[in-house]
Structures are given as structure tokens and as C-alpha cells.
Short mmCIF file of C-alpha atoms in Angstrom, two decimals:
data_model
loop_
_atom_site.label_atom_id
_atom_site.label_comp_id
_atom_site.label_asym_id
_atom_site.label_seq_id
_atom_site.Cartn_x
_atom_site.Cartn_y
_atom_site.Cartn_z
CA MET A 1 -38.49 128.74 207.96
CA LEU A 2 -35.03 129.32 209.47
CA SER A 3 -34.14 132.06 206.99
CA SER A 4 -37.42 133.93 207.65
CA LYS A 5 -36.77 133.82 211.41
CA ALA A 6 -33.22 135.10 210.87
CA ALA A 7 -34.53 137.91 208.68
CA ALA A 8 -37.11 138.85 211.29
CA ALA A 9 -34.46 138.88 214.02
CA ALA A 10 -32.19 141.07 211.89
CA ALA A 11 -35.03 143.49 211.19
CA ALA A 12 -35.82 143.70 214.90
CA ALA A 13 -32.18 144.37 215.72
CA MET A 14 -32.00 147.16 213.12
CA ALA A 15 -35.17 148.70 214.52
CA SER A 16 -33.67 148.63 218.02
CA LEU A 17 -30.50 150.32 216.77
CA ARG A 18 -32.52 153.12 215.15
CA THR A 19 -34.06 153.93 218.51
CA LEU A 20 -30.65 154.50 220.12
CA PRO A 21 -29.48 158.11 220.48
CA LEU A 22 -26.72 159.17 218.08
CA PRO A 23 -24.02 159.63 220.80
CA VAL A 24 -24.50 155.97 221.76
CA LEU A 25 -24.97 154.56 218.25
CA VAL A 26 -21.80 156.02 216.67
CA PRO A 27 -19.30 154.56 219.19
CA LEU A 28 -21.13 151.24 219.04
CA VAL A 29 -20.89 151.02 215.24
CA VAL A 30 -17.26 152.17 215.23
CA SER A 31 -16.35 149.54 217.85
CA ALA A 32 -18.07 146.83 215.84
CA LEU A 33 -16.22 147.83 212.67
CA VAL A 34 -12.86 147.90 214.48
CA PHE A 35 -13.55 144.46 215.94
CA LEU A 36 -14.46 143.03 212.54
CA GLY A 37 -11.40 144.64 210.96
CA THR A 38 -9.10 143.16 213.60
CA VAL A 39 -10.56 139.68 213.16
CA LEU A 40 -10.27 139.85 209.37
CA ARG A 41 -6.68 141.15 209.54
CA ARG A 42 -5.61 138.33 211.84
CA LEU A 43 -7.31 135.74 209.67
CA LEU A 44 -5.64 137.07 206.53
CA ARG A 45 -2.22 137.31 208.17
CA ARG A 46 -2.35 133.94 209.88
CA GLN A 47 0.37 131.68 208.57
CA ARG A 48 0.17 127.94 208.26
CA PRO A 49 0.96 126.33 211.61
CA VAL A 50 4.41 124.77 211.93
CA TYR A 51 4.97 122.03 214.50
CA LEU A 52 8.01 120.56 216.21
CA LEU A 53 7.34 116.90 215.58
CA ASN A 54 10.31 115.73 217.66
CA TYR A 55 14.01 116.27 218.28
CA SER A 56 17.09 114.37 219.44
CA CYS A 57 20.29 115.36 221.24
CA HIS A 58 23.60 113.53 220.89
CA LEU A 59 24.97 111.70 223.91
CA PRO A 60 28.56 110.65 223.10
CA ASP A 61 30.05 107.45 224.46
CA ALA A 62 31.17 107.48 228.08
CA GLU A 63 34.84 107.14 227.10
CA ARG A 64 34.63 110.63 225.58
CA GLN A 65 33.83 112.23 228.93
CA VAL A 66 36.31 114.89 229.98
CA ASN A 67 37.04 116.23 233.45
CA LEU A 68 39.74 118.44 234.93
CA GLU A 69 42.12 115.49 235.22
CA VAL A 70 41.80 114.68 231.51
CA CYS A 71 42.27 118.35 230.60
CA GLU A 72 45.44 118.57 232.68
CA TYR A 73 46.78 115.32 231.22
CA PHE A 74 46.20 116.58 227.67
CA GLY A 75 47.77 119.94 228.46
CA LEU A 76 50.84 118.26 229.94
CA LYS A 77 51.35 115.68 227.20
CA CYS A 78 50.84 117.98 224.22
CA ARG A 79 53.72 120.20 225.45
CA ARG A 80 52.10 123.33 223.98
CA TYR A 81 51.34 125.28 227.15
CA SER A 82 53.57 126.96 229.72
CA ASP A 83 52.89 126.63 233.45
CA ASP A 84 51.35 130.12 233.51
CA ILE A 85 48.97 129.28 230.67
CA ALA A 86 48.04 125.97 232.34
CA ASP A 87 47.27 127.81 235.58
CA PHE A 88 45.11 130.31 233.70
CA MET A 89 43.06 127.59 231.99
CA ARG A 90 42.72 125.74 235.29
CA LEU A 91 41.31 128.91 236.87
CA VAL A 92 38.89 129.50 233.99
CA TYR A 93 37.70 125.89 234.13
CA SER A 94 37.15 126.04 237.89
CA LYS A 95 34.92 129.14 237.53
CA SER A 96 33.20 128.15 234.29
CA GLY A 97 30.20 126.29 235.70
CA LEU A 98 31.14 123.09 233.81
CA GLY A 99 30.98 119.77 235.59
CA GLN A 100 33.13 116.66 235.33
CA GLU A 101 31.06 114.78 232.72
CA THR A 102 31.15 116.92 229.58
CA PHE A 103 32.41 115.47 226.29
CA ALA A 104 35.54 116.26 224.30
CA PRO A 105 36.34 115.77 220.58
CA PRO A 106 38.00 112.50 219.47
CA PHE A 107 41.47 113.96 218.82
CA ILE A 108 41.86 114.65 222.56
CA TYR A 109 42.05 110.88 223.13
CA SER A 110 44.08 109.98 220.04
CA GLY A 111 47.50 110.40 221.65
CA LYS A 112 48.65 112.43 218.62
CA PHE A 113 47.79 115.85 220.07
CA GLU A 114 47.27 117.26 216.58
CA LYS A 115 44.09 118.75 215.18
CA THR A 116 43.48 117.43 211.67
CA LEU A 117 40.72 117.44 209.09
CA ALA A 118 40.24 113.69 209.59
CA PHE A 119 39.44 114.22 213.28
CA ALA A 120 37.05 117.07 212.41
CA ILE A 121 35.20 114.85 209.93
CA GLN A 122 35.02 112.07 212.53
CA GLU A 123 33.61 114.45 215.14
CA ALA A 124 31.02 115.78 212.69
CA GLU A 125 29.88 112.37 211.47
CA GLU A 126 29.60 110.88 214.95
CA GLY A 127 27.27 113.60 216.14
CA LEU A 128 25.26 114.41 213.02
CA PHE A 129 24.59 110.88 211.85
CA ALA A 130 23.62 109.67 215.33
CA VAL A 131 21.01 112.37 216.02
CA VAL A 132 19.45 112.22 212.54
CA GLU A 133 19.11 108.44 212.71
CA GLN A 134 17.57 108.59 216.19
CA LEU A 135 15.16 111.35 215.20
CA LEU A 136 13.88 109.78 211.99
CA SER A 137 13.40 106.38 213.59
CA LYS A 138 11.21 107.72 216.40
CA SER A 139 9.24 110.21 214.26
CA ASP A 140 7.86 107.79 211.66
CA VAL A 141 9.47 109.84 208.89
CA SER A 142 11.73 108.45 206.17
CA PRO A 143 14.63 110.36 204.60
CA GLY A 144 12.64 110.53 201.38
CA ASP A 145 9.95 112.56 203.15
CA ILE A 146 12.35 115.42 203.94
CA SER A 147 11.80 118.42 201.67
CA VAL A 148 13.99 120.95 203.52
CA LEU A 149 17.35 120.35 205.20
CA VAL A 150 19.07 123.00 207.34
CA VAL A 151 22.51 122.16 208.74
CA ALA A 152 24.39 124.63 210.94
CA CYS A 153 27.97 124.55 212.19
CA SER A 154 29.80 127.78 212.89
CA MET A 155 33.47 126.88 212.79
CA PHE A 156 33.69 123.95 210.36
CA SER A 157 32.56 124.19 206.76
CA PRO A 158 34.08 121.36 204.69
CA MET A 159 33.61 120.50 201.02
CA PRO A 160 31.34 118.76 200.26
CA SER A 161 29.22 120.45 202.90
CA LEU A 162 27.86 118.91 206.09
CA ALA A 163 24.43 119.02 204.45
CA SER A 164 25.78 116.97 201.55
CA MET A 165 27.24 114.46 203.99
CA ILE A 166 23.78 113.97 205.51
CA VAL A 167 22.07 113.76 202.13
CA ARG A 168 24.56 111.11 201.03
CA ARG A 169 24.44 109.13 204.27
CA PHE A 170 20.63 108.96 204.40
CA LYS A 171 19.97 108.85 200.63
CA MET A 172 17.67 111.86 200.57
CA ARG A 173 15.74 112.74 197.45
CA PRO A 174 17.34 114.88 194.70
CA ASP A 175 14.94 117.82 195.10
CA VAL A 176 15.60 118.35 198.82
CA LYS A 177 16.26 122.03 199.51
CA SER A 178 19.44 122.12 201.60
CA TYR A 179 20.93 125.05 203.51
CA SER A 180 24.40 125.05 205.06
CA VAL A 181 24.71 127.74 207.73
CA ALA A 182 28.10 128.81 209.11
CA GLY A 183 29.42 131.56 211.36
CA MET A 184 26.16 132.01 213.30
CA GLY A 185 27.59 130.96 216.66
CA CYS A 186 25.33 129.70 219.42
CA SER A 187 22.25 131.27 217.81
CA ALA A 188 22.32 128.80 214.89
CA GLY A 189 19.90 126.37 216.54
CA THR A 190 17.10 128.93 216.87
CA VAL A 191 18.01 130.50 213.52
CA GLY A 192 17.78 127.06 211.93
CA ILE A 193 14.23 126.60 213.22
CA ASP A 194 13.25 130.01 211.85
CA THR A 195 14.82 129.19 208.46
CA ALA A 196 13.09 125.82 208.29
CA ALA A 197 9.67 127.28 209.16
CA ARG A 198 10.00 130.03 206.56
CA SER A 199 11.09 127.52 203.92
CA LEU A 200 8.11 125.26 204.58
CA ARG A 201 5.65 128.15 204.41
CA ALA A 202 7.23 129.48 201.21
CA ARG A 203 6.75 126.17 199.41
CA GLY A 204 3.01 126.69 199.01
CA GLY A 205 0.54 123.89 198.46
CA GLY A 206 -1.82 122.42 201.00
CA GLY A 207 -0.10 119.11 201.63
CA GLY A 208 2.74 120.40 203.75
CA GLY A 209 6.21 118.95 204.14
CA TYR A 210 9.00 118.10 206.57
CA ALA A 211 12.09 120.15 207.40
CA LEU A 212 15.08 118.62 209.16
CA VAL A 213 17.23 121.00 211.23
CA VAL A 214 20.63 119.63 212.29
CA VAL A 215 22.94 121.74 214.46
CA THR A 216 26.39 121.04 215.82
CA GLU A 217 29.72 122.61 216.61
CA ASN A 218 33.14 121.26 215.72
CA THR A 219 36.05 121.94 218.04
CA SER A 220 38.66 119.65 216.49
CA LEU A 221 40.15 122.14 214.03
CA ASN A 222 39.49 125.10 216.31
CA TRP A 223 41.31 123.92 219.41
CA TYR A 224 43.66 126.72 220.36
CA PHE A 225 47.32 126.00 221.11
CA GLY A 226 48.55 129.59 221.56
CA LYS A 227 49.03 132.01 224.44
CA ASN A 228 46.27 134.60 223.94
CA LYS A 229 44.10 134.39 227.05
CA HIS A 230 40.97 135.63 225.25
CA MET A 231 41.33 132.71 222.84
CA LEU A 232 42.20 130.11 225.49
CA VAL A 233 38.76 130.50 227.11
CA THR A 234 37.11 128.51 224.30
CA ASN A 235 39.22 125.44 225.16
CA CYS A 236 37.79 125.58 228.67
CA ILE A 237 34.07 125.97 227.96
CA PHE A 238 33.24 124.55 224.49
CA ARG A 239 32.34 120.87 224.32
CA VAL A 240 30.97 118.28 221.88
CA GLY A 241 27.22 118.36 221.20
CA SER A 242 24.75 117.96 218.34
CA ALA A 243 20.99 118.07 217.94
CA ALA A 244 18.41 117.44 215.24
CA ALA A 245 14.84 118.71 215.09
CA LEU A 246 12.02 117.77 212.73
CA VAL A 247 9.48 120.49 211.97
CA THR A 248 6.45 120.11 209.75
CA ASP A 249 3.44 121.95 208.42
CA VAL A 250 1.54 118.75 207.60
CA PRO A 251 -1.87 119.33 209.27
CA SER A 252 -2.44 115.67 210.07
CA ARG A 253 0.78 115.44 212.11
CA ARG A 254 -0.42 117.95 214.71
CA ALA A 255 -1.68 115.08 216.86
CA ASP A 256 1.84 113.58 216.92
CA ALA A 257 3.73 116.84 217.43
CA LYS A 258 5.16 118.05 220.73
CA TYR A 259 5.07 121.82 220.17
CA GLU A 260 3.64 124.45 217.85
CA LEU A 261 5.89 127.27 216.71
CA VAL A 262 4.05 130.45 217.73
CA ARG A 263 6.59 133.09 216.78
CA THR A 264 10.21 133.71 215.82
CA LEU A 265 12.27 136.87 216.05
CA ARG A 266 15.79 137.60 214.86
CA THR A 267 17.72 140.79 215.58
CA HIS A 268 21.20 141.66 214.32
CA HIS A 269 23.48 144.12 216.12
CA GLY A 270 26.58 143.80 213.96
CA SER A 271 26.58 147.46 212.94
CA ASP A 272 28.09 148.20 216.35
CA ASP A 273 31.86 147.61 216.36
CA ALA A 274 31.94 146.28 219.94
CA ALA A 275 29.13 143.83 219.15
CA PHE A 276 30.82 142.67 215.96
CA ASN A 277 34.15 142.05 217.68
CA ALA A 278 32.80 140.50 220.90
CA ALA A 279 33.47 136.95 219.64
CA LEU A 280 35.85 136.76 216.72
CA GLN A 281 37.70 133.98 214.90
CA MET A 282 41.24 135.18 214.31
CA GLU A 283 44.94 134.35 214.31
CA ASP A 284 47.10 135.37 217.25
CA GLU A 285 50.52 137.02 216.99
CA GLU A 286 52.14 133.65 216.23
CA GLY A 287 49.62 132.58 213.58
CA ASN A 288 47.60 130.18 215.77
CA LEU A 289 43.94 130.11 214.77
CA GLY A 290 41.23 130.36 217.42
CA VAL A 291 38.18 132.24 218.63
CA ALA A 292 38.67 135.25 220.88
CA LEU A 293 36.00 135.97 223.49
CA THR A 294 36.58 139.54 224.61
CA LYS A 295 35.78 141.12 227.96
CA ASP A 296 33.05 143.06 226.15
CA LEU A 297 31.05 139.89 225.46
CA VAL A 298 28.85 139.97 228.56
CA ARG A 299 28.10 143.69 228.18
CA VAL A 300 27.33 143.24 224.48
CA ALA A 301 25.04 140.30 225.24
CA GLY A 302 23.13 142.39 227.79
CA ALA A 303 22.73 145.33 225.39
CA ALA A 304 21.64 143.03 222.56
CA LEU A 305 19.14 141.29 224.83
CA ARG A 306 17.64 144.61 225.89
CA ARG A 307 17.10 145.65 222.27
CA HIS A 308 15.82 142.18 221.39
CA ILE A 309 13.17 142.07 224.12
CA THR A 310 12.08 145.59 223.19
CA ALA A 311 11.05 144.14 219.82
CA LEU A 312 9.71 140.86 221.22
CA GLY A 313 7.74 142.20 224.19
CA PRO A 314 4.77 143.77 222.37
CA ARG A 315 4.31 140.55 220.40
CA VAL A 316 4.16 138.13 223.33
CA LEU A 317 3.36 139.99 226.54
CA PRO A 318 -0.21 140.24 227.82
CA VAL A 319 -1.73 143.74 227.73
CA PRO A 320 -1.91 144.13 231.55
CA GLU A 321 1.84 143.53 231.84
CA MET A 322 2.57 146.02 229.05
CA LEU A 323 0.49 148.60 230.91
CA ARG A 324 2.28 147.85 234.20
CA TYR A 325 5.64 148.19 232.46
CA ALA A 326 4.61 151.52 230.88
CA TRP A 327 3.44 152.78 234.28
CA ARG A 328 6.74 151.86 235.97
CA VAL A 329 8.75 153.61 233.25
CA ALA A 330 6.54 156.71 233.37
CA ARG A 331 6.77 156.84 237.16
CA ALA A 332 10.58 156.66 237.03
CA TYR A 333 10.73 159.43 234.42
CA ALA A 334 8.34 161.57 236.47
CA ALA A 335 10.67 161.15 239.45
CA GLY A 336 13.55 162.39 237.30
CA ASN A 337 15.36 159.03 237.41
CA ARG A 338 16.10 158.26 233.76
CA LYS A 339 18.60 155.54 234.68
CA ALA A 340 15.94 153.63 236.61
CA ALA A 341 13.48 154.08 233.74
CA ALA A 342 15.99 152.65 231.25
CA ALA A 343 16.66 149.69 233.56
CA GLU A 344 13.00 148.66 233.71
CA VAL A 345 12.06 145.49 231.83
CA PRO A 346 8.67 143.78 231.53
CA ASP A 347 8.01 140.61 233.50
CA PHE A 348 8.33 137.92 230.83
CA GLN A 349 7.30 135.29 233.35
CA ARG A 350 3.76 136.50 232.71
CA ALA A 351 4.14 135.45 229.07
CA PHE A 352 5.97 132.11 229.42
CA GLU A 353 5.99 129.14 231.74
CA HIS A 354 9.44 127.88 230.65
CA PHE A 355 12.69 129.50 229.49
CA CYS A 356 15.47 127.93 227.42
CA ILE A 357 17.90 130.83 227.74
CA HIS A 358 21.37 130.96 226.29
CA SER A 359 23.65 128.78 228.44
CA GLY A 360 26.92 129.65 226.74
CA GLY A 361 28.70 130.52 229.97
CA LYS A 362 28.19 131.28 233.64
CA ALA A 363 28.72 135.03 233.19
CA VAL A 364 26.17 135.21 230.35
CA ILE A 365 23.55 133.31 232.37
CA ASP A 366 24.16 135.63 235.32
CA SER A 367 23.82 138.68 233.06
CA VAL A 368 20.53 137.49 231.53
CA ALA A 369 19.12 136.61 234.97
CA ARG A 370 20.09 140.00 236.38
CA LEU A 371 18.71 142.00 233.44
CA MET A 372 15.44 140.04 233.22
CA GLY A 373 14.88 139.67 236.95
CA PHE A 374 14.90 135.86 236.76
CA GLY A 375 15.23 133.86 239.96
CA PRO A 376 17.28 130.67 240.45
CA TYR A 377 14.44 128.37 239.38
CA VAL A 378 14.07 130.07 235.98
CA VAL A 379 17.76 129.79 235.09
CA GLU A 380 18.17 126.33 236.62
CA PRO A 381 17.87 124.51 233.23
CA ALA A 382 20.54 126.77 231.71
CA ARG A 383 22.95 126.25 234.61
CA SER A 384 22.30 122.50 234.64
CA THR A 385 22.88 122.21 230.89
CA LEU A 386 26.14 124.14 231.13
CA HIS A 387 27.26 121.91 234.02
CA ARG A 388 26.36 118.61 232.36
CA PHE A 389 27.28 119.26 228.71
CA GLY A 390 29.29 122.48 228.63
CA ASN A 391 28.80 125.06 225.91
CA THR A 392 27.66 122.95 222.96
CA SER A 393 26.96 126.12 220.94
CA SER A 394 24.00 125.91 218.56
CA SER A 395 22.54 122.75 220.10
CA LEU A 396 22.44 124.00 223.69
CA VAL A 397 18.78 125.13 223.61
CA PHE A 398 17.70 121.61 222.66
CA TYR A 399 19.63 120.10 225.57
CA GLU A 400 17.76 122.58 227.78
CA LEU A 401 14.43 121.56 226.25
CA ALA A 402 15.34 117.93 226.94
CA TYR A 403 15.98 118.92 230.57
CA PHE A 404 12.43 120.24 230.93
CA GLU A 405 11.04 117.03 229.48
CA ALA A 406 13.27 114.84 231.67
CA LYS A 407 11.93 116.74 234.69
CA ARG A 408 8.36 116.34 233.34
CA ARG A 409 7.64 120.02 233.81
CA VAL A 410 5.93 120.81 230.49
CA ARG A 411 2.15 120.58 230.34
CA ALA A 412 -0.20 120.97 227.38
CA GLY A 413 -0.75 124.64 226.66
CA ASP A 414 2.47 125.81 228.33
CA ARG A 415 4.44 128.51 226.51
CA LEU A 416 8.19 128.18 226.12
CA TRP A 417 10.77 130.77 225.11
CA MET A 418 14.02 129.68 223.40
CA LEU A 419 16.60 132.46 223.36
CA ALA A 420 20.14 132.21 221.96
CA PHE A 421 22.91 134.65 221.09
CA GLY A 422 25.42 134.35 218.29
CA THR A 423 28.54 135.91 216.89
CA GLY A 424 28.03 138.97 214.81
CA PHE A 425 26.34 139.92 217.29
CA LYS A 426 22.84 138.50 216.92
CA ALA A 427 19.93 137.26 219.02
CA CYS A 428 17.17 134.87 217.99
CA SER A 429 14.00 133.75 219.77
CA ASN A 430 11.67 130.84 219.13
CA VAL A 431 8.34 130.87 220.96
CA TRP A 432 6.62 127.49 221.34
CA ARG A 433 3.30 126.25 222.71
CA ALA A 434 3.20 122.71 224.12
CA LEU A 435 0.59 120.53 222.44
CA ARG A 436 0.72 117.78 225.08
CA ASP A 437 2.28 116.91 228.41
CA ALA A 438 5.97 116.19 227.96
CA ALA A 439 7.79 113.05 229.01
CA PRO A 440 11.39 112.06 228.27
CA ASP A 441 12.01 109.96 225.16
CA ALA A 442 14.16 106.86 225.35
CA ASP A 443 17.08 108.79 223.83
CA ASN A 444 16.78 111.83 226.10
CA PRO A 445 20.39 112.74 227.04
CA TRP A 446 19.38 113.44 230.65
CA ASN A 447 18.11 109.91 231.27
CA GLY A 448 20.16 108.40 234.04
CA CYS A 449 21.50 111.68 235.44
CA VAL A 450 18.63 114.18 235.74
CA HIS A 451 17.96 113.10 239.33
CA ARG A 452 21.30 114.70 240.26
CA TYR A 453 20.14 118.13 239.10
CA PRO A 454 20.05 120.92 239.95
CA VAL A 455 23.49 120.74 241.52
CA PRO A 456 24.21 122.99 244.53
CA PRO A 457 25.85 126.26 243.49
CA PRO A 458 29.57 126.53 244.28
CA PRO A 459 30.52 128.70 247.26
CA PRO A 460 31.48 132.26 246.34
CA SER A 461 35.18 132.89 245.94
CA LYS A 462 36.71 135.20 248.54
CA THR A 463 39.45 136.39 246.25
CA HIS A 464 37.41 136.70 243.06
CA LYS A 465 34.01 137.88 244.31
CA HIS A 466 33.07 139.61 241.08
CA ALA A 467 34.22 136.97 238.61
#
């Protein structure tokens, strides 16, 4: 009975179409075919969903907190710095945006004032083991369930690798696919998520699996004791921090997950000499090893961001905003103002409710805010993270995400943009969709201090207005 009714309805529809004039019928049929083609293409291209099940950020013990007084004590006792160099680092610290409760590596408190491999191993184990243990315990996942392991640390790559240290410590299974990522800079956290998602999707099979992403930085062996001012900056802004994230493509875990990974994008700008040399590990004239952050870094970051959002925009922005952006550019060109046309950027606040932007330094945050047209509220999480934890490199975007959850700002359906830059010079974005309202976990690093944020901005300096 049902099939005969459907056939009769179809026949009636075909008869109605035949009565339409040809100028009306052709566009109608073409539109229908285009619509069907678009739907089929999206269905065929749709990848298996990948979810962020949970994550954890390392909160070192209170006795590892470092403030200006501790920095000055260390600088005095190690007898490696002249008065001029001490004054320079004091100035950088005062303008860095860091607060008085960041965390330093263990060798700072050892009294030996020497950076050694043993201290680097201690720093790595304290952070990595703590966050992995916290994450697995609260995610109802055992080490034997992990099929992919991605571990990233830019400036410390021991043998056996950091990934091997984690496999050994947590007795992971022999067929775990491990990746040790080095030299990626602050972008390694977002790159690690992209790598984990691609690895899960490449495995095939319908059952899904779990990927553990662990990111850290290690400052023990990279503390700089020389006189090069470009290399001294890292002593003033880099601090201890680690994070671990558990992503999965197991369909049944969607109900437990916090976020769904909507999109990733990686762009590499290393073919440009200025971009490649903007942040460089090197030896100074006296053979002291360190990382030089050149004056070109902020400009390079801005140029890389502009090229990055040019690629990202069409994939995430709503059509009305793309049309508005095109109209503004066309209007500027028509007025003969090519500089204004080139300076136009789309309004990404129409695509996202929350932004975890790169918080590697005050100048970089200012540059991103200026280029993107972000107000103080948008960059508040980045400034707060820099103030509370310093530049923790690859883990900084997860400390920012924890800030949003501690403030209870994320609601189900909200879209969140993670953006980080790295040496080389590279940029990487992760786009997430919240699957439920967010609340801080018991191990959220902002518990106990988030009520003090945002902190009031410091008054502008009269002698260094443009710093």
C-alpha cells in the first residue's frame, strides 16, 4: 500500500514538472543536482570523528615557584652574570607579563648552579609522569588501551626517548605506535593533536582507539649563562609546564568526551630566511648554548598568522562574514588604498566563541590582538596564562583551555580555536566544538587562583612606551 502511494506521488510530481516552462525547469534541475552532489561529496569526505576525551596540566609543587627575588638570588649566587646583564634581565622580566608564581626547573633550587642531564631527566619525569597518571586515572582508560603515543619536547631529546620513558613507566603494550617530536617549539601541542588524530584515522577498522598526546618543555639543559641579549630573553620568560591530552575515535566514548575535533590546519613558513631564523638554538661567541629570540620574531609571527588565517578562513568562517570581508577589501581597492586592503582581516569572532591564542610573550599577544582586531576580553586567557605560568611552550594552549573551564565559560556547542606558533617558523590551528558545558576538574591548575584573574594591566611605561 505504502509503495503504491509513493509511486503515485512520484508520478504526480513528474507530471507537475513536465508542465513547467523550460526556462524554469532547467535551473531547478541543475540546482537539485548541485545540491545532491554537494551532499554526496561531504558524506564521502567525512572523516571519522575524533574527540578530546580529557586532558591534564601539570601544577608543580609550591616550593618550585619562582619570582623576581628568586631570580635575582640565583643570578647573584651563580656568579655568571655581570651587573649590566643582571639589569637587562631584570628589565625584560619586569616587562614580560609574567607574575610572581611561575615555576622554575629543579636545578635552580639545587644550590649547585649547574645544568646537568640528571636535572633535565628529573624535570622531564616530574612533569610527564604526573600529567599522564592524572589523565588516565580520570578518563577510565588504562595504559594498555593506548594505541598511539605522541610525545613532544623541543629542546630535550634524550636516549632512550621521552616516549620510551613513558612506555616503560606505564607498561604500555608492545604494539603502541609512538612518535617523539622535537624542535617544533610552542606549536608542538597543537601539532601533537593533529598527529594523533591522523594516526587514529589511518589505523582503519571500526572499533577505534586511544591516542595519548604528552607535551612539555625542558629548560634545565637550555638555561643560558652567556652575554648575548637575544639569548638571555629565554631565561626570563620560559617556565616549567607539561600537559597530556587523550583523544579517541571510539564512537561510544562521545558521551564522555569534552570536545570534538572539527578541523586542524598546519602551515610552514620556513622557506623564508627571516622566519627560519626568528627563534634559533645556537652557540654564542663563547660557546654557550641557548635559544636566540631575534627582534624579527614579532614581525614574523604577524606575517605567518596572516598567511595562516588566509588558509583557515574559508574553512571556518560563515558565508556572510566572507562576503563582508570581500566587500571591505574591494572597497579599499576601489578607493586606491592597497595598504588598507591588505590590512583587512575577517572577523573570526563570528566563527568562534573562545580563543586559545599563542601566549608565548606579551609582544606576541599584542601583535595577534592588533592584527585580528581582538579586544581585551578575547586575549584575557592568553595574558592570564602568561602571567600565572609563564611561557610553558607546547603546553600553553592547554593551560589556556583549563582557564576557560575554570571560569565556566564553555557551553555545549561552543566553538573554540587553538592557535600556536613554533620555531621554523610554523603555525598550527586546532578547531574544537564543545560537546557539553565545561566545569573545572579536580586537577585543574587554576583551582585556587582563578578568582584573582584577570589581573589589572600594568601602567604604561613613560620611558619605554613602545616596548
